[in-house]
Amino acid sequence: MRLIILGPPGAGKGTQAQRLTEARGIPHISTGDIFRANIKNETPLGLQVKGILDAGGYVTDEITNEIVKDRLAQADAQEGFLLDGYPRTMPQVAALDEMLAAEGHSIDAVLQLTVDDEELVQRLLKRAQTSGRADDTEDVIRERQDIYNRETAPLAATYKERGLLVEIDGMGDVDEVAGRVTEVLDGLSAHAG
């Protein structure tokens, strides 16, 4: 399956994506993880991205599209994948459609994790304490939420119009949410098959 997982920062996308990709045998492609690896290794891309993220912004579509295109061309992504953190903007949706169409593919489903705003802030503040992610201050968290709501929420509407969006309640513990995700995907697989 070719999937996208959407949800604001702190919704649990990374956690659910890991479980999902293990269960389905497809790679979890997280633009955030790719960016963080580049920052850690101080690559030219990493240094460029670090400046943007430190200011609480998002990396440009152009840079992000190239990274995703390169990653989707790798052998393990040929039979399916789960995109996390991409697409974030309408131009990225168009770029992804183009990349997949060139290979005769399209997205099978878009999973959107929904979580209450205040719950998100608390989760991210807690994560900042436990993981040492210095970029997770309350101001930066709220700025990212605003950017997400402004720029990414319209993607959900687009995928909903295409009949691909499936909203999943992201509140509750990790296992509860994972159960909901599995239920949805099993239903989609049965429907497709």
mmCIF file of C-alpha atoms in Angstrom:
data_model
loop_
_atom_site.group_PDB
_atom_site.id
_atom_site.type_symbol
_atom_site.label_atom_id
_atom_site.label_comp_id
_atom_site.label_asym_id
_atom_site.label_seq_id
_atom_site.Cartn_x
_atom_site.Cartn_y
_atom_site.Cartn_z
ATOM 1 C CA MET A 1 0.000 0.000 0.000
ATOM 2 C CA ARG A 2 1.048 3.575 -0.707
ATOM 3 C CA LEU A 3 -0.017 5.602 2.304
ATOM 4 C CA ILE A 4 0.306 9.064 3.798
ATOM 5 C CA ILE A 5 -0.092 9.752 7.505
ATOM 6 C CA LEU A 6 -1.216 13.278 8.415
ATOM 7 C CA GLY A 7 -1.601 15.007 11.727
ATOM 8 C CA PRO A 8 -0.190 17.976 13.579
ATOM 9 C CA PRO A 9 3.173 17.734 15.353
ATOM 10 C CA GLY A 10 2.718 15.549 18.435
ATOM 11 C CA ALA A 11 -0.260 13.571 17.085
ATOM 12 C CA GLY A 12 1.747 10.340 17.282
ATOM 13 C CA LYS A 13 2.477 9.955 13.563
ATOM 14 C CA GLY A 14 6.016 8.656 14.095
ATOM 15 C CA THR A 15 4.990 6.103 16.701
ATOM 16 C CA GLN A 16 2.041 4.815 14.666
ATOM 17 C CA ALA A 17 4.088 4.849 11.456
ATOM 18 C CA GLN A 18 6.764 2.604 12.986
ATOM 19 C CA ARG A 19 4.181 0.050 14.094
ATOM 20 C CA LEU A 20 2.377 0.216 10.783
ATOM 21 C CA THR A 21 5.445 -0.267 8.629
ATOM 22 C CA GLU A 22 6.606 -3.235 10.710
ATOM 23 C CA ALA A 23 3.161 -4.828 10.436
ATOM 24 C CA ARG A 24 2.782 -4.108 6.692
ATOM 25 C CA GLY A 25 6.398 -4.571 5.607
ATOM 26 C CA ILE A 26 6.690 -1.161 3.937
ATOM 27 C CA PRO A 27 9.211 1.592 4.678
ATOM 28 C CA HIS A 28 8.345 4.539 6.908
ATOM 29 C CA ILE A 29 9.562 7.606 5.052
ATOM 30 C CA SER A 30 9.749 10.547 7.438
ATOM 31 C CA THR A 31 11.044 13.798 6.015
ATOM 32 C CA GLY A 32 11.672 14.910 9.619
ATOM 33 C CA ASP A 33 13.921 11.887 10.242
ATOM 34 C CA ILE A 34 15.786 12.508 6.978
ATOM 35 C CA PHE A 35 16.296 16.162 7.915
ATOM 36 C CA ARG A 36 17.403 15.320 11.487
ATOM 37 C CA ALA A 37 19.931 12.754 10.199
ATOM 38 C CA ASN A 38 21.395 15.390 7.867
ATOM 39 C CA ILE A 39 21.552 17.949 10.708
ATOM 40 C CA LYS A 40 23.282 15.431 12.993
ATOM 41 C CA ASN A 41 25.842 14.607 10.297
ATOM 42 C CA GLU A 42 26.272 18.331 9.521
ATOM 43 C CA THR A 43 25.782 17.802 5.773
ATOM 44 C CA PRO A 44 25.240 20.905 3.597
ATOM 45 C CA LEU A 45 21.523 20.059 3.561
ATOM 46 C CA GLY A 46 21.592 19.575 7.332
ATOM 47 C CA LEU A 47 23.115 22.987 7.971
ATOM 48 C CA GLN A 48 20.579 24.644 5.661
ATOM 49 C CA VAL A 49 17.657 22.815 7.294
ATOM 50 C CA LYS A 50 18.922 23.530 10.846
ATOM 51 C CA GLY A 51 18.711 27.290 10.246
ATOM 52 C CA ILE A 52 15.125 26.998 9.015
ATOM 53 C CA LEU A 53 13.992 24.721 11.854
ATOM 54 C CA ASP A 54 15.705 26.778 14.557
ATOM 55 C CA ALA A 55 13.559 29.701 13.415
ATOM 56 C CA GLY A 56 10.433 27.522 13.755
ATOM 57 C CA GLY A 57 9.840 27.346 9.994
ATOM 58 C CA TYR A 58 9.453 24.534 7.478
ATOM 59 C CA VAL A 59 11.885 23.445 4.786
ATOM 60 C CA THR A 60 11.047 24.629 1.230
ATOM 61 C CA ASP A 61 8.941 22.518 -1.134
ATOM 62 C CA GLU A 62 11.796 22.333 -3.635
ATOM 63 C CA ILE A 63 14.252 20.777 -1.166
ATOM 64 C CA THR A 64 11.630 18.470 0.303
ATOM 65 C CA ASN A 65 10.336 17.253 -3.102
ATOM 66 C CA GLU A 66 13.861 16.303 -4.206
ATOM 67 C CA ILE A 67 14.526 14.358 -1.008
ATOM 68 C CA VAL A 68 11.216 12.469 -1.297
ATOM 69 C CA LYS A 69 11.674 11.748 -5.011
ATOM 70 C CA ASP A 70 15.108 10.293 -4.299
ATOM 71 C CA ARG A 71 13.759 8.187 -1.404
ATOM 72 C CA LEU A 72 10.761 6.823 -3.355
ATOM 73 C CA ALA A 73 13.118 5.705 -6.141
ATOM 74 C CA GLN A 74 14.889 3.316 -3.740
ATOM 75 C CA ALA A 75 14.149 -0.408 -4.064
ATOM 76 C CA ASP A 76 12.398 -0.898 -0.702
ATOM 77 C CA ALA A 77 9.727 1.696 -1.606
ATOM 78 C CA GLN A 78 8.701 0.112 -4.918
ATOM 79 C CA GLU A 79 5.844 -1.986 -3.511
ATOM 80 C CA GLY A 80 4.577 0.558 -1.021
ATOM 81 C CA PHE A 81 5.479 3.079 1.657
ATOM 82 C CA LEU A 82 4.139 5.275 4.406
ATOM 83 C CA LEU A 83 4.909 8.972 4.015
ATOM 84 C CA ASP A 84 5.112 10.940 7.263
ATOM 85 C CA GLY A 85 5.569 14.711 7.165
ATOM 86 C CA TYR A 86 5.058 14.841 3.402
ATOM 87 C CA PRO A 87 3.230 16.278 1.578
ATOM 88 C CA ARG A 88 2.756 19.435 3.698
ATOM 89 C CA THR A 89 1.644 21.906 1.024
ATOM 90 C CA MET A 90 -0.498 21.856 -2.124
ATOM 91 C CA PRO A 91 2.583 22.164 -4.406
ATOM 92 C CA GLN A 92 3.983 19.076 -2.634
ATOM 93 C CA VAL A 93 0.698 17.221 -3.277
ATOM 94 C CA ALA A 94 1.039 18.041 -6.990
ATOM 95 C CA ALA A 95 4.718 16.979 -7.004
ATOM 96 C CA LEU A 96 3.865 13.670 -5.297
ATOM 97 C CA ASP A 97 0.999 12.991 -7.741
ATOM 98 C CA GLU A 98 3.470 13.575 -10.587
ATOM 99 C CA MET A 99 6.184 11.323 -9.080
ATOM 100 C CA LEU A 100 3.732 8.459 -8.561
ATOM 101 C CA ALA A 101 1.945 8.876 -11.909
ATOM 102 C CA ALA A 102 5.318 8.625 -13.689
ATOM 103 C CA GLU A 103 5.561 5.090 -12.235
ATOM 104 C CA GLY A 104 1.880 4.275 -12.869
ATOM 105 C CA HIS A 105 0.954 4.524 -9.184
ATOM 106 C CA SER A 106 -1.180 6.652 -6.889
ATOM 107 C CA ILE A 107 -1.838 7.025 -3.164
ATOM 108 C CA ASP A 108 -4.117 4.321 -1.688
ATOM 109 C CA ALA A 109 -5.173 6.156 1.468
ATOM 110 C CA VAL A 110 -4.407 9.152 3.665
ATOM 111 C CA LEU A 111 -4.653 8.502 7.392
ATOM 112 C CA GLN A 112 -5.275 11.611 9.490
ATOM 113 C CA LEU A 113 -4.667 11.387 13.232
ATOM 114 C CA THR A 114 -6.823 13.893 15.091
ATOM 115 C CA VAL A 115 -5.806 15.119 18.546
ATOM 116 C CA ASP A 116 -6.981 18.012 20.744
ATOM 117 C CA ASP A 117 -4.665 21.101 20.498
ATOM 118 C CA GLU A 118 -3.904 21.365 24.221
ATOM 119 C CA GLU A 119 -3.159 17.644 24.402
ATOM 120 C CA LEU A 120 -0.654 18.159 21.546
ATOM 121 C CA VAL A 121 1.171 20.944 23.387
ATOM 122 C CA GLN A 122 1.453 18.811 26.546
ATOM 123 C CA ARG A 123 2.700 15.778 24.580
ATOM 124 C CA LEU A 124 5.376 17.843 22.842
ATOM 125 C CA LEU A 125 6.566 19.541 26.006
ATOM 126 C CA LYS A 126 6.870 16.117 27.631
ATOM 127 C CA ARG A 127 8.727 14.775 24.565
ATOM 128 C CA ALA A 128 11.130 17.734 24.698
ATOM 129 C CA GLN A 129 12.012 16.834 28.302
ATOM 130 C CA THR A 130 12.498 13.123 27.632
ATOM 131 C CA SER A 131 14.180 13.229 24.201
ATOM 132 C CA GLY A 132 16.253 16.372 24.576
ATOM 133 C CA ARG A 133 14.742 17.985 21.468
ATOM 134 C CA ALA A 134 15.682 21.576 22.172
ATOM 135 C CA ASP A 135 13.497 22.838 19.310
ATOM 136 C CA ASP A 136 10.356 21.849 21.245
ATOM 137 C CA THR A 137 9.668 24.999 23.317
ATOM 138 C CA GLU A 138 6.041 26.000 23.917
ATOM 139 C CA ASP A 139 6.311 29.029 21.573
ATOM 140 C CA VAL A 140 7.849 26.951 18.773
ATOM 141 C CA ILE A 141 5.244 24.204 19.328
ATOM 142 C CA ARG A 142 2.355 26.683 19.033
ATOM 143 C CA GLU A 143 3.943 28.314 15.960
ATOM 144 C CA ARG A 144 4.260 24.895 14.294
ATOM 145 C CA GLN A 145 0.614 24.154 15.115
ATOM 146 C CA ASP A 146 -0.431 27.445 13.510
ATOM 147 C CA ILE A 147 1.650 26.711 10.404
ATOM 148 C CA TYR A 148 0.235 23.171 10.284
ATOM 149 C CA ASN A 149 -3.351 24.401 10.552
ATOM 150 C CA ARG A 150 -2.787 27.089 7.947
ATOM 151 C CA GLU A 151 -0.802 25.124 5.377
ATOM 152 C CA THR A 152 -1.417 21.435 5.894
ATOM 153 C CA ALA A 153 -5.088 21.271 6.859
ATOM 154 C CA PRO A 154 -6.143 22.147 3.253
ATOM 155 C CA LEU A 155 -4.395 18.927 2.123
ATOM 156 C CA ALA A 156 -6.870 16.939 4.194
ATOM 157 C CA ALA A 157 -9.710 18.650 2.333
ATOM 158 C CA THR A 158 -8.113 17.782 -1.020
ATOM 159 C CA TYR A 159 -7.642 14.129 -0.104
ATOM 160 C CA LYS A 160 -11.162 14.038 1.330
ATOM 161 C CA GLU A 161 -12.530 15.264 -2.038
ATOM 162 C CA ARG A 162 -10.601 12.436 -3.710
ATOM 163 C CA GLY A 163 -12.167 9.929 -1.302
ATOM 164 C CA LEU A 164 -8.770 8.968 0.161
ATOM 165 C CA LEU A 165 -8.914 10.605 3.608
ATOM 166 C CA VAL A 166 -9.612 8.460 6.666
ATOM 167 C CA GLU A 167 -9.792 10.295 9.992
ATOM 168 C CA ILE A 168 -8.557 8.324 12.995
ATOM 169 C CA ASP A 169 -8.971 9.419 16.608
ATOM 170 C CA GLY A 170 -5.410 9.953 17.893
ATOM 171 C CA MET A 171 -6.458 10.414 21.548
ATOM 172 C CA GLY A 172 -5.745 7.640 24.025
ATOM 173 C CA ASP A 173 -2.765 5.376 24.504
ATOM 174 C CA VAL A 174 -0.492 4.127 21.733
ATOM 175 C CA ASP A 175 -2.071 0.643 21.584
ATOM 176 C CA GLU A 176 -5.617 2.013 21.341
ATOM 177 C CA VAL A 177 -4.663 4.280 18.445
ATOM 178 C CA ALA A 178 -2.687 1.458 16.756
ATOM 179 C CA GLY A 179 -5.787 -0.731 16.980
ATOM 180 C CA ARG A 180 -7.860 1.934 15.218
ATOM 181 C CA VAL A 181 -5.230 2.304 12.472
ATOM 182 C CA THR A 182 -5.060 -1.476 11.914
ATOM 183 C CA GLU A 183 -8.847 -1.716 11.746
ATOM 184 C CA VAL A 184 -8.982 1.011 9.083
ATOM 185 C CA LEU A 185 -6.214 -0.544 6.951
ATOM 186 C CA ASP A 186 -7.668 -4.034 7.211
ATOM 187 C CA GLY A 187 -10.954 -2.578 5.979
ATOM 188 C CA LEU A 188 -9.214 -0.836 3.072
ATOM 189 C CA SER A 189 -7.282 -3.992 2.135
ATOM 190 C CA ALA A 190 -10.443 -6.079 2.166
ATOM 191 C CA HIS A 191 -12.249 -3.456 0.082
ATOM 192 C CA ALA A 192 -9.395 -3.222 -2.453
ATOM 193 C CA GLY A 193 -8.934 -6.963 -2.665
#
